Coordinates of C-alpha atoms in Angstrom, one line a residue:
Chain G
X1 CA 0.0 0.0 0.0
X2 CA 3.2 2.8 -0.8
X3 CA 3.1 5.6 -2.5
X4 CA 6.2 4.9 -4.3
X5 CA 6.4 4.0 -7.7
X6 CA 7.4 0.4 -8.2
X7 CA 9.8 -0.2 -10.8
X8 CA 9.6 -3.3 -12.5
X9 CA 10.9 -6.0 -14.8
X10 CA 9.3 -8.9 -16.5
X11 CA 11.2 -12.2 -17.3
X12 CA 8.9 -14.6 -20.1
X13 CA 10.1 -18.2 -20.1
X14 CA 9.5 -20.5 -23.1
X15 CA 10.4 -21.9 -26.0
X16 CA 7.5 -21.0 -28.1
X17 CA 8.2 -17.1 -27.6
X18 CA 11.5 -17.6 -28.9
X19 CA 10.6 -19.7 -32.4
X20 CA 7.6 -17.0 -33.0
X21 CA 4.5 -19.7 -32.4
X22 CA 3.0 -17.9 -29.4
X23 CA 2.9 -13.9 -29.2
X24 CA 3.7 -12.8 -25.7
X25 CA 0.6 -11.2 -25.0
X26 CA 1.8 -12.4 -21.2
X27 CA 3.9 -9.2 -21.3
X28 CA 1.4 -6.8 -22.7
X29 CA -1.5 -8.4 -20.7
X30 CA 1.1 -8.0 -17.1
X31 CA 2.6 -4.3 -18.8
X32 CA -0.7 -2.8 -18.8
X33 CA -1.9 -3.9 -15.6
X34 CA 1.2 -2.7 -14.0
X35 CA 1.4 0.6 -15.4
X36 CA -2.4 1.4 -15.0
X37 CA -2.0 0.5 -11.3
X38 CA 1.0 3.1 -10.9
X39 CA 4.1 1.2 -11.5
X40 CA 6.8 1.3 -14.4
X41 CA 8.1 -1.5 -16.3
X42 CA 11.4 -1.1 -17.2
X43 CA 12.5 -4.2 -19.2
X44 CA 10.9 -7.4 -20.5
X45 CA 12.7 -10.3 -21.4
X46 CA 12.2 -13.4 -23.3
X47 CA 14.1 -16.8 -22.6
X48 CA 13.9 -20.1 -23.3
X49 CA 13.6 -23.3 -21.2
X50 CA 17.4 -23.4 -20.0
X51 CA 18.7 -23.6 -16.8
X52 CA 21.2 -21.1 -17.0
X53 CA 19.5 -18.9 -19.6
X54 CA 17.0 -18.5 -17.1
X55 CA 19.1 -18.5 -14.0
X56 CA 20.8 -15.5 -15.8
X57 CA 18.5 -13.3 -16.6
X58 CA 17.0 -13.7 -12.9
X59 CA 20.5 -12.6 -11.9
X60 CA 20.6 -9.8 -14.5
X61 CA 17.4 -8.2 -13.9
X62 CA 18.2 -8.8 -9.8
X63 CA 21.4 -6.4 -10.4
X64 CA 20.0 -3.7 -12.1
X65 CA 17.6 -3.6 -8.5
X66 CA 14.1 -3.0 -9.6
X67 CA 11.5 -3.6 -6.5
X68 CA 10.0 -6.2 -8.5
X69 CA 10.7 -9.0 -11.0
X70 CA 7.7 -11.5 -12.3
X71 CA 8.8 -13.9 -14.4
X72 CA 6.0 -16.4 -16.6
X73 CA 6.3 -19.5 -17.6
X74 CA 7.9 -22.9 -16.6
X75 CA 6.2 -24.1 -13.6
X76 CA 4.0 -27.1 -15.2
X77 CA 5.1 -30.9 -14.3
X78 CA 6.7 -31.6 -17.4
X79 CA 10.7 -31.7 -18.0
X80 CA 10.9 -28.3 -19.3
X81 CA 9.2 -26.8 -16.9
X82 CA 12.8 -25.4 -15.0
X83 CA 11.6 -22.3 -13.7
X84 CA 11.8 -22.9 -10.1
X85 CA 15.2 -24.8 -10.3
X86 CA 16.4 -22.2 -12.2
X87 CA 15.0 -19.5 -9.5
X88 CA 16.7 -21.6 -7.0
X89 CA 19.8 -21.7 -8.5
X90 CA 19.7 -17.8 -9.1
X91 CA 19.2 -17.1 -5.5
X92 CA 21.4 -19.6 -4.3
X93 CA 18.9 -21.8 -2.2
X94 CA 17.6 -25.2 -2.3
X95 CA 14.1 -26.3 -3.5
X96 CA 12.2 -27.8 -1.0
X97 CA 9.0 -29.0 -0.5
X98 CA 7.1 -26.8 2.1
X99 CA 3.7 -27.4 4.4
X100 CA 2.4 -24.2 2.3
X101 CA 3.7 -25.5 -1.0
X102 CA 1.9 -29.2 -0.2
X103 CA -1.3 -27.6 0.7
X104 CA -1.7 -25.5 -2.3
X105 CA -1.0 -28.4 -4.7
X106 CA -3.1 -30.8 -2.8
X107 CA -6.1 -28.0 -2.9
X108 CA -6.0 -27.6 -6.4
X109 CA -5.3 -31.5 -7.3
X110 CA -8.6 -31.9 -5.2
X111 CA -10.4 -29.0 -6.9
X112 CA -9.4 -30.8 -10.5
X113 CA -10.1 -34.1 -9.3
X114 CA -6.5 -35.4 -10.3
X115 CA -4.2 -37.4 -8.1
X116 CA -1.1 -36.1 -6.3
X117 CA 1.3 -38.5 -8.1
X118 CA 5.3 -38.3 -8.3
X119 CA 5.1 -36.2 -11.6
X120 CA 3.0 -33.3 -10.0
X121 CA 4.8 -33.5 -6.9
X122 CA 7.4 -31.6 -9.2
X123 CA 5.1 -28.2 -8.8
X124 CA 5.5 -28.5 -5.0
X125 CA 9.2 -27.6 -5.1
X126 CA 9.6 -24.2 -4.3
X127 CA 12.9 -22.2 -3.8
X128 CA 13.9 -22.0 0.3
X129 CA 11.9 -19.4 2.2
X130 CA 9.8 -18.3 -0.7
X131 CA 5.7 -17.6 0.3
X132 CA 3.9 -19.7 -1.5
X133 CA 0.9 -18.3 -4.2
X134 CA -1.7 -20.4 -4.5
X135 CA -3.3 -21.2 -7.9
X136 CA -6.7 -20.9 -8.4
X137 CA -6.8 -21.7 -11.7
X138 CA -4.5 -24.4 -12.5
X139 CA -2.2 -27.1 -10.6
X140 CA 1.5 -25.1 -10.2
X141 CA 1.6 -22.7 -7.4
X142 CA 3.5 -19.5 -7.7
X143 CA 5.8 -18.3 -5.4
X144 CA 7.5 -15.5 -4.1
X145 CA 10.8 -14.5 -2.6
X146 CA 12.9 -11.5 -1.9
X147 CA 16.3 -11.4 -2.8
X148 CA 19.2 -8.6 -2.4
X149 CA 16.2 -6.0 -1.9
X150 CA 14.4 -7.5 -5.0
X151 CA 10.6 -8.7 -4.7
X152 CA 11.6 -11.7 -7.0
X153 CA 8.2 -13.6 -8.2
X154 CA 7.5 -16.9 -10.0
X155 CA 3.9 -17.1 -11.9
X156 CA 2.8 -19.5 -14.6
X157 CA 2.6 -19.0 -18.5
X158 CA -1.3 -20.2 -19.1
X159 CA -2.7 -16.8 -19.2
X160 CA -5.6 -17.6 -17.1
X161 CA -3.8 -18.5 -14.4
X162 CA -1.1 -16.0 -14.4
X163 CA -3.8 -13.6 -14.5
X164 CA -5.9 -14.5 -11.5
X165 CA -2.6 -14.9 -9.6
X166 CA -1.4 -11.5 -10.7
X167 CA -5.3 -10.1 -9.6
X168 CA -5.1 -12.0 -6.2
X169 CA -1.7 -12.1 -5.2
X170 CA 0.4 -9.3 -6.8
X171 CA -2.0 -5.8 -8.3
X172 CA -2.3 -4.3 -4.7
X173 CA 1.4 -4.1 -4.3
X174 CA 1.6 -1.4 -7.4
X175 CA -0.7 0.9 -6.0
X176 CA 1.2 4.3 -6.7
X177 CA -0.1 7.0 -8.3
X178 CA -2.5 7.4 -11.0
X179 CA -1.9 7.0 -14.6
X180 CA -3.8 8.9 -17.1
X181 CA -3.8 8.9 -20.9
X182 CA -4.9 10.1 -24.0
X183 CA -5.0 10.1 -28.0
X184 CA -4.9 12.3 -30.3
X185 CA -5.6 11.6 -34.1
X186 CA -3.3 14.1 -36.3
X187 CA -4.1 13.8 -40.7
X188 CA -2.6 15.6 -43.4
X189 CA 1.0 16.3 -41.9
X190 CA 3.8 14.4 -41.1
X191 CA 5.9 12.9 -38.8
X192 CA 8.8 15.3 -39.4
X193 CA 6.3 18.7 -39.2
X194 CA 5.2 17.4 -36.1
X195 CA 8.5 16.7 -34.4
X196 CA 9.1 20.5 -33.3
X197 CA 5.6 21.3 -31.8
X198 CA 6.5 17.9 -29.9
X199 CA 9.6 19.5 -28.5
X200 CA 7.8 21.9 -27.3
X201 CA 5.6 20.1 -25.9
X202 CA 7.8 18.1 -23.4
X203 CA 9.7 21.1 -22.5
X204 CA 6.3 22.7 -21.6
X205 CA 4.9 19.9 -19.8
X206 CA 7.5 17.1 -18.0
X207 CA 5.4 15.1 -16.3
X208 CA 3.2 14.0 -19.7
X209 CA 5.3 11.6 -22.4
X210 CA 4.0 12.0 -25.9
X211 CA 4.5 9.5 -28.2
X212 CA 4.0 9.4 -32.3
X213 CA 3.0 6.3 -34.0
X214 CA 3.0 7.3 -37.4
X215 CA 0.9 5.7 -40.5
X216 CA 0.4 6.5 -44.5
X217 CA -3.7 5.5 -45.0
X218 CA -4.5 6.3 -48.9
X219 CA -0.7 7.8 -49.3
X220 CA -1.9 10.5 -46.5
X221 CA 0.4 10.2 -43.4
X222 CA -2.0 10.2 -40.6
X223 CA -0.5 10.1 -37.0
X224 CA -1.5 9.3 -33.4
X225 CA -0.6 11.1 -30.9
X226 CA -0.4 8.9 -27.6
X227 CA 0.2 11.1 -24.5
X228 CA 0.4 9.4 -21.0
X229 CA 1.3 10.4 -17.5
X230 CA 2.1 9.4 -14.0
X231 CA 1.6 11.8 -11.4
X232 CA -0.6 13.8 -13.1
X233 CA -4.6 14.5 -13.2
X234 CA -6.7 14.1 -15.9
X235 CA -7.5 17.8 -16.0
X236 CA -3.7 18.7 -16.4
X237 CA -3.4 16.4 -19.7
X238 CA -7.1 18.1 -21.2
X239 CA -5.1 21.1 -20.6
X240 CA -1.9 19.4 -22.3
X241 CA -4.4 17.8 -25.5
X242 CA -5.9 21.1 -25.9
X243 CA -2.8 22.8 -26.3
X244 CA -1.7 20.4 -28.6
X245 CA -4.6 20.3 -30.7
X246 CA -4.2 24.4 -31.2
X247 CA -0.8 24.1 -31.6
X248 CA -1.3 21.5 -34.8
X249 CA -4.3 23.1 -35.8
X250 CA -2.4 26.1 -36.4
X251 CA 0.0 24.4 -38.7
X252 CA -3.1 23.9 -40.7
X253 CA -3.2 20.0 -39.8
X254 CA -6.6 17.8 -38.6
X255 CA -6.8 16.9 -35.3
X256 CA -9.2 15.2 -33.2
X257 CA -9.3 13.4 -30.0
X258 CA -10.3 10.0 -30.1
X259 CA -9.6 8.6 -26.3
Chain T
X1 CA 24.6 -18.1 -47.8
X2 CA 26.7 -20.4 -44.9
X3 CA 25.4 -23.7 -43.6
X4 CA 25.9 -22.7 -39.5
X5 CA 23.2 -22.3 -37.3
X6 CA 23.1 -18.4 -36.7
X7 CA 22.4 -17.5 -32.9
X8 CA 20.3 -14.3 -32.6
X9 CA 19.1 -11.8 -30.1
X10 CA 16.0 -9.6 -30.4
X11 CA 16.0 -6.1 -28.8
X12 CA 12.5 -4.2 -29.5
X13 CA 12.8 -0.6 -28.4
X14 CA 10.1 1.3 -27.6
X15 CA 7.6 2.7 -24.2
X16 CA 4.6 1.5 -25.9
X17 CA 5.8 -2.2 -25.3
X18 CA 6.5 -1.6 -22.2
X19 CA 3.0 0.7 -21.3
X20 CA 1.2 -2.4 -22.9
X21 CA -0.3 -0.1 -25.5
X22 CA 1.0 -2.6 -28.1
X23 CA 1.4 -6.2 -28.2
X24 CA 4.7 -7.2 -29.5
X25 CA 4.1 -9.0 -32.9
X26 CA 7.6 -7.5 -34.3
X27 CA 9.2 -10.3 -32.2
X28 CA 7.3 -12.5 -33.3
X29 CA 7.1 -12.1 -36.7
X30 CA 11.1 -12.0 -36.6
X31 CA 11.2 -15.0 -34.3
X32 CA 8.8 -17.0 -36.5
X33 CA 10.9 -16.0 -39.6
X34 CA 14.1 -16.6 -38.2
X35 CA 13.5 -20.0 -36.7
X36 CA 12.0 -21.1 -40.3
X37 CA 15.2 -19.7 -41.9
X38 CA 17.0 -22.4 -39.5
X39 CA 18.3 -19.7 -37.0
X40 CA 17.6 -19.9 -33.9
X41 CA 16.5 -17.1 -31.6
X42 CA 17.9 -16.8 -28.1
X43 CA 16.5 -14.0 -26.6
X44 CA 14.5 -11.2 -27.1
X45 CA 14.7 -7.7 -24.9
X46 CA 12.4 -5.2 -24.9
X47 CA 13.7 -1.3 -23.5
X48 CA 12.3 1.6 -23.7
X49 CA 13.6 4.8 -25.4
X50 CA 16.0 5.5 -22.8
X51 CA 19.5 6.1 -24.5
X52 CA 21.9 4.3 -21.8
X53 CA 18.6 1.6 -21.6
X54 CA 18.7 0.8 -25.2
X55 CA 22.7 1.0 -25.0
X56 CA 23.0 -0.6 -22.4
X57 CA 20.9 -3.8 -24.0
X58 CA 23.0 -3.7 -26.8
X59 CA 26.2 -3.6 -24.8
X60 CA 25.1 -6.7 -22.8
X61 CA 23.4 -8.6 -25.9
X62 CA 26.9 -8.1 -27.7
X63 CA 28.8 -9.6 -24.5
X64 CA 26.6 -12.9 -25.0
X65 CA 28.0 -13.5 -28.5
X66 CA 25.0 -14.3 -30.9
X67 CA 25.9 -13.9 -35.0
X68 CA 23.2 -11.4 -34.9
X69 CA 21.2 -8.8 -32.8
X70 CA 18.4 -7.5 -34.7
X71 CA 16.9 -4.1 -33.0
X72 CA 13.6 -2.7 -34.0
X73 CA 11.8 0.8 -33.1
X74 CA 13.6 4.1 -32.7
X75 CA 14.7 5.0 -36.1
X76 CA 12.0 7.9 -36.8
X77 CA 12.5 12.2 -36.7
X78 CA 11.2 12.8 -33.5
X79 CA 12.4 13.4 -30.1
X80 CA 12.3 10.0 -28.1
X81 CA 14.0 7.7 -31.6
X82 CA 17.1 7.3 -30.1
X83 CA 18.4 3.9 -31.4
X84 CA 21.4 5.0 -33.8
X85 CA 22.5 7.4 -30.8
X86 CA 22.4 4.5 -28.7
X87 CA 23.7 2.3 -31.3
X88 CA 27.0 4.1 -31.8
X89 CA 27.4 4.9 -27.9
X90 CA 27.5 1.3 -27.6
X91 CA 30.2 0.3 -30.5
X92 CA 31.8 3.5 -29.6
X93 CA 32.0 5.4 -33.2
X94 CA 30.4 9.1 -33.7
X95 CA 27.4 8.9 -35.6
X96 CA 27.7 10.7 -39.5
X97 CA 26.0 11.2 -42.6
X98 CA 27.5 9.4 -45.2
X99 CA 26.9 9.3 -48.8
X100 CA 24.7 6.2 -48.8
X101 CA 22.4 7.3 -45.8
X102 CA 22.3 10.7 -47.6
X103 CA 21.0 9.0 -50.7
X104 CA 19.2 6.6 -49.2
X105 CA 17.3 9.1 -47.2
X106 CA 16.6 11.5 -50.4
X107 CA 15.4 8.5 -52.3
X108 CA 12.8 7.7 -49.7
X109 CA 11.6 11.1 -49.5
X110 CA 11.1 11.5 -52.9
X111 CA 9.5 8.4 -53.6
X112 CA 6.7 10.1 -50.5
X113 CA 6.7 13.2 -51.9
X114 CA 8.1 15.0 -49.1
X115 CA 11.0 17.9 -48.3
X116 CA 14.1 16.7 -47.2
X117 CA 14.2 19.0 -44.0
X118 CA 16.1 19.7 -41.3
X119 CA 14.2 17.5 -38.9
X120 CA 13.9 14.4 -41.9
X121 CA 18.0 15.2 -42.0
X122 CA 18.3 13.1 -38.4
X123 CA 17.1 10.0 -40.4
X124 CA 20.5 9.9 -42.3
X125 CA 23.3 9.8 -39.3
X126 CA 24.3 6.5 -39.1
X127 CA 27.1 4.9 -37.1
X128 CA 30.1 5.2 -38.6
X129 CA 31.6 2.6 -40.5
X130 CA 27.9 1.2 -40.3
X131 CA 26.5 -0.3 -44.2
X132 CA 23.2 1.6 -45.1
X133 CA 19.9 -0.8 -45.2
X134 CA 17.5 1.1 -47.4
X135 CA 13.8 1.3 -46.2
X136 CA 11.9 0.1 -49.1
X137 CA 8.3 1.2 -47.5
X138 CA 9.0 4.3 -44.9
X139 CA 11.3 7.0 -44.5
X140 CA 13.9 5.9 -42.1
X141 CA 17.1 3.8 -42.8
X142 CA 18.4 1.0 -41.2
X143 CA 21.8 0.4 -40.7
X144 CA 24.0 -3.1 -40.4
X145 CA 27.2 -2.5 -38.3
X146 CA 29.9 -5.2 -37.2
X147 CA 31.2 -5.5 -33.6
X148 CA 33.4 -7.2 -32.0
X149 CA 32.5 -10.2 -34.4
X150 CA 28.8 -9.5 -33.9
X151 CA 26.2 -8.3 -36.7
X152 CA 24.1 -5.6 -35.1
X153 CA 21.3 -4.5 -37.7
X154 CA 18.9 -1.8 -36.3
X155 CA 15.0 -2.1 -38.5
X156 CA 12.4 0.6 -37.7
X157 CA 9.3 -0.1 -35.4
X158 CA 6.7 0.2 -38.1
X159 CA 5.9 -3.6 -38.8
X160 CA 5.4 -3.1 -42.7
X161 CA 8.8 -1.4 -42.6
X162 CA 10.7 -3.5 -40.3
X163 CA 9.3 -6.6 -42.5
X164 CA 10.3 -5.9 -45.9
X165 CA 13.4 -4.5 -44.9
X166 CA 14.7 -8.1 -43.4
X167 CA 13.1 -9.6 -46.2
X168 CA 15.7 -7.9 -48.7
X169 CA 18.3 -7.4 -46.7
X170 CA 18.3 -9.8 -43.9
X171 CA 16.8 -12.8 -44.7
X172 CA 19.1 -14.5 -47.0
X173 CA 21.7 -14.5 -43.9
X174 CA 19.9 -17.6 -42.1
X175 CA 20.1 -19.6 -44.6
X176 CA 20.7 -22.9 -42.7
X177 CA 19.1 -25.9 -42.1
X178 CA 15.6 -26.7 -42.8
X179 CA 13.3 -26.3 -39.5
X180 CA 10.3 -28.8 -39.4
X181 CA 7.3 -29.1 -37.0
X182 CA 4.3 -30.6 -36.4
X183 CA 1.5 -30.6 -34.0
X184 CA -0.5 -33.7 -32.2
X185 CA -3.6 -33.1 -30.0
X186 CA -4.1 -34.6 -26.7
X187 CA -7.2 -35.8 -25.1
X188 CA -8.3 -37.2 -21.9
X189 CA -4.6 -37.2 -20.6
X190 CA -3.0 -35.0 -17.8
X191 CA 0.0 -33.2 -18.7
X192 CA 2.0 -35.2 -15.4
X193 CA 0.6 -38.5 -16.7
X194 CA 1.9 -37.4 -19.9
X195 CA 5.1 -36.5 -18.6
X196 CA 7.2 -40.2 -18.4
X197 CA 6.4 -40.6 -22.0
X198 CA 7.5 -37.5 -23.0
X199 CA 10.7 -37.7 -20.8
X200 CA 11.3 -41.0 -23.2
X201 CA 11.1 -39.6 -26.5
X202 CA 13.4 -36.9 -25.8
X203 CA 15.8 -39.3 -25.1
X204 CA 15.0 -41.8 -27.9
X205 CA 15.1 -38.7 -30.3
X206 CA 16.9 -35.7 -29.0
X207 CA 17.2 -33.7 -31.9
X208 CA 13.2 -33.1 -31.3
X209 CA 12.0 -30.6 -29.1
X210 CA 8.7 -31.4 -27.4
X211 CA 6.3 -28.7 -26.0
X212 CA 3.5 -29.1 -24.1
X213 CA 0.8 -26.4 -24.0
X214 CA -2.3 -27.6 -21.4
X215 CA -5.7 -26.3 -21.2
X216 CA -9.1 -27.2 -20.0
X217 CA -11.3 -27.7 -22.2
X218 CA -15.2 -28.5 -20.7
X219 CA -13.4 -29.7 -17.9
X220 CA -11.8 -32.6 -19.4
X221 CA -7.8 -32.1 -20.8
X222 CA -6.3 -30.9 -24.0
X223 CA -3.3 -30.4 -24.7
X224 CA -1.5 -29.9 -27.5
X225 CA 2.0 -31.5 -28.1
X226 CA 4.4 -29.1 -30.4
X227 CA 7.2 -31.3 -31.8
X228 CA 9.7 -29.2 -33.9
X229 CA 13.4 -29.9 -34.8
X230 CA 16.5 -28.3 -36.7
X231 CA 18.9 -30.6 -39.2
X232 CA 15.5 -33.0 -38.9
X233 CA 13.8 -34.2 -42.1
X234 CA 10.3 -34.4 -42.8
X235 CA 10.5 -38.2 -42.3
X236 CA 11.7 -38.4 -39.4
X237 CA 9.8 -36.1 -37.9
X238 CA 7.1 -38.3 -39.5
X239 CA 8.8 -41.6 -37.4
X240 CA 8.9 -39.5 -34.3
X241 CA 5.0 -38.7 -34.0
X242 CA 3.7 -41.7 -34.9
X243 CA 6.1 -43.1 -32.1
X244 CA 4.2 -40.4 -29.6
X245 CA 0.7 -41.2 -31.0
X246 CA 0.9 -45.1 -30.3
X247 CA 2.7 -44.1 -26.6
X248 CA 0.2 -42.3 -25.8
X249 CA -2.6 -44.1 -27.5
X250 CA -1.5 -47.5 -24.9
X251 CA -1.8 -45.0 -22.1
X252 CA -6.0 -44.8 -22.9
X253 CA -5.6 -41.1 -24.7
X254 CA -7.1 -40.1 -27.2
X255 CA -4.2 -38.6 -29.9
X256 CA -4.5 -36.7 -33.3
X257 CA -1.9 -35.2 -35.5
X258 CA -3.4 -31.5 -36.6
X259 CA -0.2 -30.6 -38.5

């Protein structure tokens, strides 16, 4: 429940990110929430199912000390499911089978109606002295640990259930300060017209980031204007769009505002 | 136009990815095309438009030793493309415009229709001693630079752009050994009963990878087995899954092969 804007990275592990069959809509689903609930994402990165690959970019991420790191992915029962080992490994503890850890598998076993065999025993290995995050979803359970000063946390790749266990365990932990956007749709001038009023712009107003996405529709350009803050009311970034939209309008551009 | 299996790293630049505004289908586009290409992808970053981020990535990428790092995003007029800033902070050169970028650059505008201003004149400073990529589509060039025995080519963000230009000046690179898939569909099996059988035909063939992607489907499980392989023929790919369909098929399951 800070005030303080949490900075964080995301770690997505799998194969199938890295040979193009899945998109990672993991990271844009997890990006989102975090940013509309006050935090900053600072990196995302994509490994596959290697020990060390993953091991490494824990340790990476870990060094350049955001509050938190979620990584997705590799937590099922099958062999290349090496997320926890490889979480171990990064934080230099054992896996271990807790009271927490047996309870949550055994819940959701019970809840699917499957048995607690030797091959989903796996999921109930968890890194020494991590909390456990139960699943409500699916079998693995999440966990999380902290870690030189890092919130370090383990969820799975099946979207459903990485995002009930972001929603139950993880969103009130970002709550900083608000984030407000808006768009602005810019036609019949370009990228390059537009680049001064944007200086401008920033120098004017700090707190609001504007980005250009530009377009050709018909062989017109047509831009959006995508301006986002932290920090900031809604009324300060009408103020901001409407000085914008006089600014382009004057230039003898279209502009409207579309969000 | 070697035989070797080319090792490449994926940096995407840009806030939106990392606001969730936009889903990252630039990696996997490149991932998908790459891996079919027979190289192999083995990471793929995502910063924002930072310059020491975006350096930074590069820097550490570089230190990993792929054949290639392929950046997208932050090749545009405006204020917050800072990719070939970042590129030659990271190599170390001074960024210039040479006669290629120059021409490159004019031809582009041309073909658009547009001045060749002082704010379109960014587009052309490259990193020195960096080979001109033409953008076939946009305005912006790309540029391909060696270092340290790495190939670092930087694409634009805008997905029609960034695709044709590695389709005429990228693609040919990969050229190594034919990558082969196929896809069998699970029913009425749990991924951990499924498990032991999978832990046996990775070591009866370990030139196949085999993914498992769960779900529920009504309640009952699905899941669907992705078996793909480099330096693997068709027919032996072939031999493999009809190995995993009568495994499988013993166990009570009921198995399909859906590509």
């Amino acid at each position: 429940m800070t005030q303080s804007l949490k900075i964080v990275e995301i770690i997505n592990i799998g194969e199938e990110l890295l040979i193009g069959r899945i998109v990672n809509t993991n990271a844009s689903w997890l990006a989102k929430k975090i940013t509309a609930l006050g935090g900053r994402v600072r990196r995302i990165t994509i490994v596959g199912d290697d020990l060390n690959e993953i091991a490494s970019a824990i340790i990476e991420a870990v060094n350049r000390k955001p509050d938190i790191i979620i990584t997705t992915g590799g937590l099922g029962p099958t062999f290349d499911d090496k997320t926890m080992e490889a979480l171990a490994k990064a934080i230099g503890k054992p896996l271990k089978i807790t009271s927490e850890s047996l309870a949550a598998l055994k819940k959701a076993c019970k809840r699917r109606g499957v048995p607690l065999d030797e091959k989903r025993m796996k999921m109930a290995y968890i890194p020494e002295g991590g909390e456990v995050l139960p699943n409500p979803v699916g079998l693995a359970p999440g966990v999380m640990v902290n870690y030189e000063g890092v919130t370090i946390v383990a969820l799975p790749g099946v979207p459903d259930e990485m995002k009930s266990m972001f929603e139950r365990s993880l969103a009130s932990r970002f709550l900083g300060r608000g984030f407000v956007e808006a768009e602005l749709l810019v036609e019949d001038i370009y990228e390059a017209d537009l680049s001064p009023i944007l200086d401008k712009i920033i120098k004017l107003f700090p707190k609001v980031y504007v980005k250009s996405h530009p377009q050709m529709r018909c062989g017109k350009p047509v831009i959006t204007l995508h301006l986002y803050g932290r920090d900031v009311t809604s009324l300060e970034l009408d103020k901001v769009c409407e000085e914008v939209m006089n600014m382009i309008s004057s230039l003898g551009g279209k502009i409207s505002r579309v969000k």
